[in-house]
Amino acid sequence: MAKNEDPLKRIIAHAKEYGFVFPSSEIYDGLSATYDYGQMGAELKNNIKQYWWTAMVKMNENIVGLDAAIFMHPTTWKASGHVDAFNDPLIDNKDSKKRYRADVLIEDYIAKIEGKIAKDVAKGLKRFGDAFNEEEFRATNPNVLRNVDKINAINDRFKKALNDDDLADVKSLIEDLGIACPVSGSKNWTDVRQFNLMFSTELGSTADGASTVYLRPETAQGIFVNFLNVQKTGRMKIPFGIAQIGKAFRNEIIARQFIFRMREFEQMEMQFFVKPGTELEWYEHWKKFRINWHKALNLGDDNYRFHDHLKMAHYANAAADIEFKFPMGFKELEGVHSRTDFDLKAHEEFSGKKLQYFDAAENTSYVPYVVETSIGLDRMFLAVFSSSLKEEELKDGSTRLVLTLPPSLSPVKAAILPLTKKDGLPEKAREIFANLKYDFNIQYDEKDSIGKRYRRQDAIGTPFSITVDHQSLEDNTVTIRDRDTMEQERVEIDRLYSIIEERVSYRTVLKKLES
Ligand code: ATP
């Protein structure tokens, strides 16, 4: 990669070139922040879903699945708070005509001050060497203290302005801090307005009888409104969970950074219903389970960190993000939230129906508390894809682009490559293909030199390349090349199934969750 090249750009280019992700409706120049998954992307995405579904639903006997509709009764979103409060404060720069989230402008400003603090700390370390005590330095250095006070003052004022719905003061804060538009450099701002992130449309064929419905901004509410249906028909006993994978839609003000922030995306969510008072134990349980699920993929333990929420959503009594080191830095990949009984209580109130659980052992009824795990499938795709793409220098001085995907997630598990297009080798290769195709996604490729074909498979992350040569016709053996070590081994054709199965099965990865 050329120096200073944006690493995300290379990832976007690779994703497009090899059929993972395309800009949506590209022949019409695309649609902003909307993407299509290509022939390889669809496979990778399905495999991530399967890894999640198996770990959450199949491996936990008290978790079941659900597939709710995207459209829901509009009152759902009144009850959940989304109609009134699912807003972002937006502001436009009058000169560049660019639109920003006011909170992001302020957060970026704070990040700059944090950068100054980090610089002071680094200077201290340089000066005092091993004798440097960072904690003491932060507690006493006048520059650091002044900057910390500054950050606290900004945070306090911003929080108060949002709580009081005082958008004029949010604008004044931006002006007082002297924040300029990154594009035009001007401080010529419009007023701050609240912008609801839900997409709406009309249900019904005539304007008269039509009612406004929303495209769901999260999949969770489909689970809450079905809580009793599932509990009763599945005879579920608390604690139990309902899991769902599905599309969600948010009219994000600034959607960028590829598939990290889109307007149409997919979520994998699980709501776990527990007895009130036990929620914080379950919250810890699910934090641990989810971080283990991530780490079992071997993308590098240092790529993850927890970020505990200091400012909680109104419905939560504990919340943490699992952050991943994306090409643009550590960012939220998944949220684990203890949502109390906020949602079920709100739906009871708005629907007039009881949403309670009868605890036979204690002979009482109660509204369960909920611990939620919520991960964006597209963000998970980006995490896996970006951390797997590597440019490797080889012994002979050449380089290769390789996608070291976890084999269980690889779109293609093995490629069958006849060494030449004649002498009966293609027929033999097709025979092997026909045998393996029921169990694995296999590619047959006879075009170009064998070296080029290996590179193509490396670039899409195929764990095995199987070459059929003249010896194969004589003794029923083939060579099998390992993507990561590039080593080749001659094996009997009859052994191919078990060799591939052992490497690509989810079992090896999932077993780690139980240890
Ligand atoms: P952010 O702060 O990044 O906007 P959020 O806190 O609003 O995210 P949640 O409402 O907790 O996100 O949604 C759960 C998960 O859904 C997130 O952790 C993320 O992986 C995913 N997600 C949320 N918004 C988007 C989006 N616009 N595009 C892609 N994935 C998203």
PDB file of N, CA and C and ligand atoms in Angstrom, residues 250 252 260-262 265 267 332-335 337 374-376 379, ligand 1:
ATOM      1  N   ARG A 250     -32.301   3.499   9.080  1.00  0.00           N
ATOM      2  CA  ARG A 250     -32.155   4.770   9.802  1.00  0.00           C
ATOM      3  C   ARG A 250     -31.715   5.830   8.803  1.00  0.00           C
ATOM      4  N   GLU A 252     -29.728   8.181   8.534  1.00  0.00           N
ATOM      5  CA  GLU A 252     -28.543   8.789   9.153  1.00  0.00           C
ATOM      6  C   GLU A 252     -28.204  10.106   8.444  1.00  0.00           C
ATOM      7  N   PHE A 260     -19.894   0.765   7.294  1.00  0.00           N
ATOM      8  CA  PHE A 260     -19.932   0.969   8.748  1.00  0.00           C
ATOM      9  C   PHE A 260     -21.235   1.673   9.153  1.00  0.00           C
ATOM     10  N   ARG A 261     -21.606   2.694   8.399  1.00  0.00           N
ATOM     11  CA  ARG A 261     -22.837   3.423   8.734  1.00  0.00           C
ATOM     12  C   ARG A 261     -23.677   3.560   7.478  1.00  0.00           C
ATOM     13  N   MET A 262     -24.755   2.796   7.420  1.00  0.00           N
ATOM     14  CA  MET A 262     -25.604   2.810   6.240  1.00  0.00           C
ATOM     15  C   MET A 262     -27.023   3.233   6.623  1.00  0.00           C
ATOM     16  N   PHE A 265     -29.521  -1.386   6.859  1.00  0.00           N
ATOM     17  CA  PHE A 265     -28.505  -2.316   7.335  1.00  0.00           C
ATOM     18  C   PHE A 265     -29.180  -3.487   8.030  1.00  0.00           C
ATOM     19  N   GLN A 267     -29.370  -6.138  11.425  1.00  0.00           N
ATOM     20  CA  GLN A 267     -28.990  -6.330  12.825  1.00  0.00           C
ATOM     21  C   GLN A 267     -29.168  -7.793  13.232  1.00  0.00           C
ATOM     22  N   GLU A 332     -17.705   1.387  17.646  1.00  0.00           N
ATOM     23  CA  GLU A 332     -18.707   0.420  18.118  1.00  0.00           C
ATOM     24  C   GLU A 332     -19.031  -0.645  17.077  1.00  0.00           C
ATOM     25  N   LEU A 333     -18.971  -1.900  17.547  1.00  0.00           N
ATOM     26  CA  LEU A 333     -19.352  -3.016  16.701  1.00  0.00           C
ATOM     27  C   LEU A 333     -20.638  -3.644  17.223  1.00  0.00           C
ATOM     28  N   GLU A 334     -20.740  -3.701  18.546  1.00  0.00           N
ATOM     29  CA  GLU A 334     -21.886  -4.370  19.164  1.00  0.00           C
ATOM     30  C   GLU A 334     -22.228  -3.673  20.474  1.00  0.00           C
ATOM     31  N   GLY A 335     -23.502  -3.716  20.857  1.00  0.00           N
ATOM     32  CA  GLY A 335     -23.904  -3.155  22.147  1.00  0.00           C
ATOM     33  C   GLY A 335     -24.504  -4.247  23.024  1.00  0.00           C
ATOM     34  N   HIS A 337     -26.865  -4.276  26.388  1.00  0.00           N
ATOM     35  CA  HIS A 337     -27.618  -3.301  27.180  1.00  0.00           C
ATOM     36  C   HIS A 337     -28.530  -3.995  28.177  1.00  0.00           C
ATOM     37  N   SER A 374     -26.840  -6.652  20.764  1.00  0.00           N
ATOM     38  CA  SER A 374     -27.239  -6.113  19.465  1.00  0.00           C
ATOM     39  C   SER A 374     -26.011  -5.810  18.622  1.00  0.00           C
ATOM     40  N   ILE A 375     -25.896  -6.538  17.511  1.00  0.00           N
ATOM     41  CA  ILE A 375     -24.718  -6.357  16.664  1.00  0.00           C
ATOM     42  C   ILE A 375     -25.157  -6.078  15.232  1.00  0.00           C
ATOM     43  N   GLY A 376     -24.433  -5.170  14.579  1.00  0.00           N
ATOM     44  CA  GLY A 376     -24.712  -4.864  13.174  1.00  0.00           C
ATOM     45  C   GLY A 376     -23.995  -5.889  12.302  1.00  0.00           C
ATOM     46  N   ARG A 379     -21.449  -4.255  10.002  1.00  0.00           N
ATOM     47  CA  ARG A 379     -20.225  -3.852  10.727  1.00  0.00           C
ATOM     48  C   ARG A 379     -19.371  -5.066  11.017  1.00  0.00           C
TER      49      ARG A 379
HETATM   50  P1  ATP B   1     -23.911   4.440  16.515  1.00  0.00           P
HETATM   51  O1  ATP B   1     -23.612   5.100  17.839  1.00  0.00           O
HETATM   52  O2  ATP B   1     -22.680   3.965  15.773  1.00  0.00           O
HETATM   53  O3  ATP B   1     -24.863   5.210  15.658  1.00  0.00           O
HETATM   54  P2  ATP B   1     -25.959   3.042  17.888  1.00  0.00           P
HETATM   55  O4  ATP B   1     -25.445   3.100  19.292  1.00  0.00           O
HETATM   56  O5  ATP B   1     -27.019   3.973  17.461  1.00  0.00           O
HETATM   57  O6  ATP B   1     -24.709   3.114  16.858  1.00  0.00           O
HETATM   58  P3  ATP B   1     -27.530   0.718  18.299  1.00  0.00           P
HETATM   59  O7  ATP B   1     -28.808   1.433  18.216  1.00  0.00           O
HETATM   60  O8  ATP B   1     -27.066   0.243  19.640  1.00  0.00           O
HETATM   61  O9  ATP B   1     -26.384   1.567  17.575  1.00  0.00           O
HETATM   62  O10 ATP B   1     -27.579  -0.509  17.271  1.00  0.00           O
HETATM   63  C1  ATP B   1     -26.933  -1.747  17.494  1.00  0.00           C
HETATM   64  C2  ATP B   1     -25.911  -2.078  16.449  1.00  0.00           C
HETATM   65  O11 ATP B   1     -26.428  -1.871  15.129  1.00  0.00           O
HETATM   66  C3  ATP B   1     -24.656  -1.186  16.485  1.00  0.00           C
HETATM   67  O12 ATP B   1     -23.731  -1.672  17.433  1.00  0.00           O
HETATM   68  C4  ATP B   1     -24.140  -1.302  15.075  1.00  0.00           C
HETATM   69  O13 ATP B   1     -23.341  -2.467  14.925  1.00  0.00           O
HETATM   70  C5  ATP B   1     -25.403  -1.472  14.246  1.00  0.00           C
HETATM   71  N1  ATP B   1     -25.757  -0.193  13.574  1.00  0.00           N
HETATM   72  C6  ATP B   1     -26.405   0.861  14.112  1.00  0.00           C
HETATM   73  N2  ATP B   1     -26.580   1.837  13.200  1.00  0.00           N
HETATM   74  C7  ATP B   1     -26.021   1.374  12.042  1.00  0.00           C
HETATM   75  C8  ATP B   1     -25.891   1.911  10.722  1.00  0.00           C
HETATM   76  N3  ATP B   1     -26.385   3.116  10.396  1.00  0.00           N
HETATM   77  N4  ATP B   1     -25.254   1.168   9.787  1.00  0.00           N
HETATM   78  C9  ATP B   1     -24.760  -0.057  10.089  1.00  0.00           C
HETATM   79  N5  ATP B   1     -24.877  -0.619  11.309  1.00  0.00           N
HETATM   80  C10 ATP B   1     -25.489   0.081  12.277  1.00  0.00           C
END
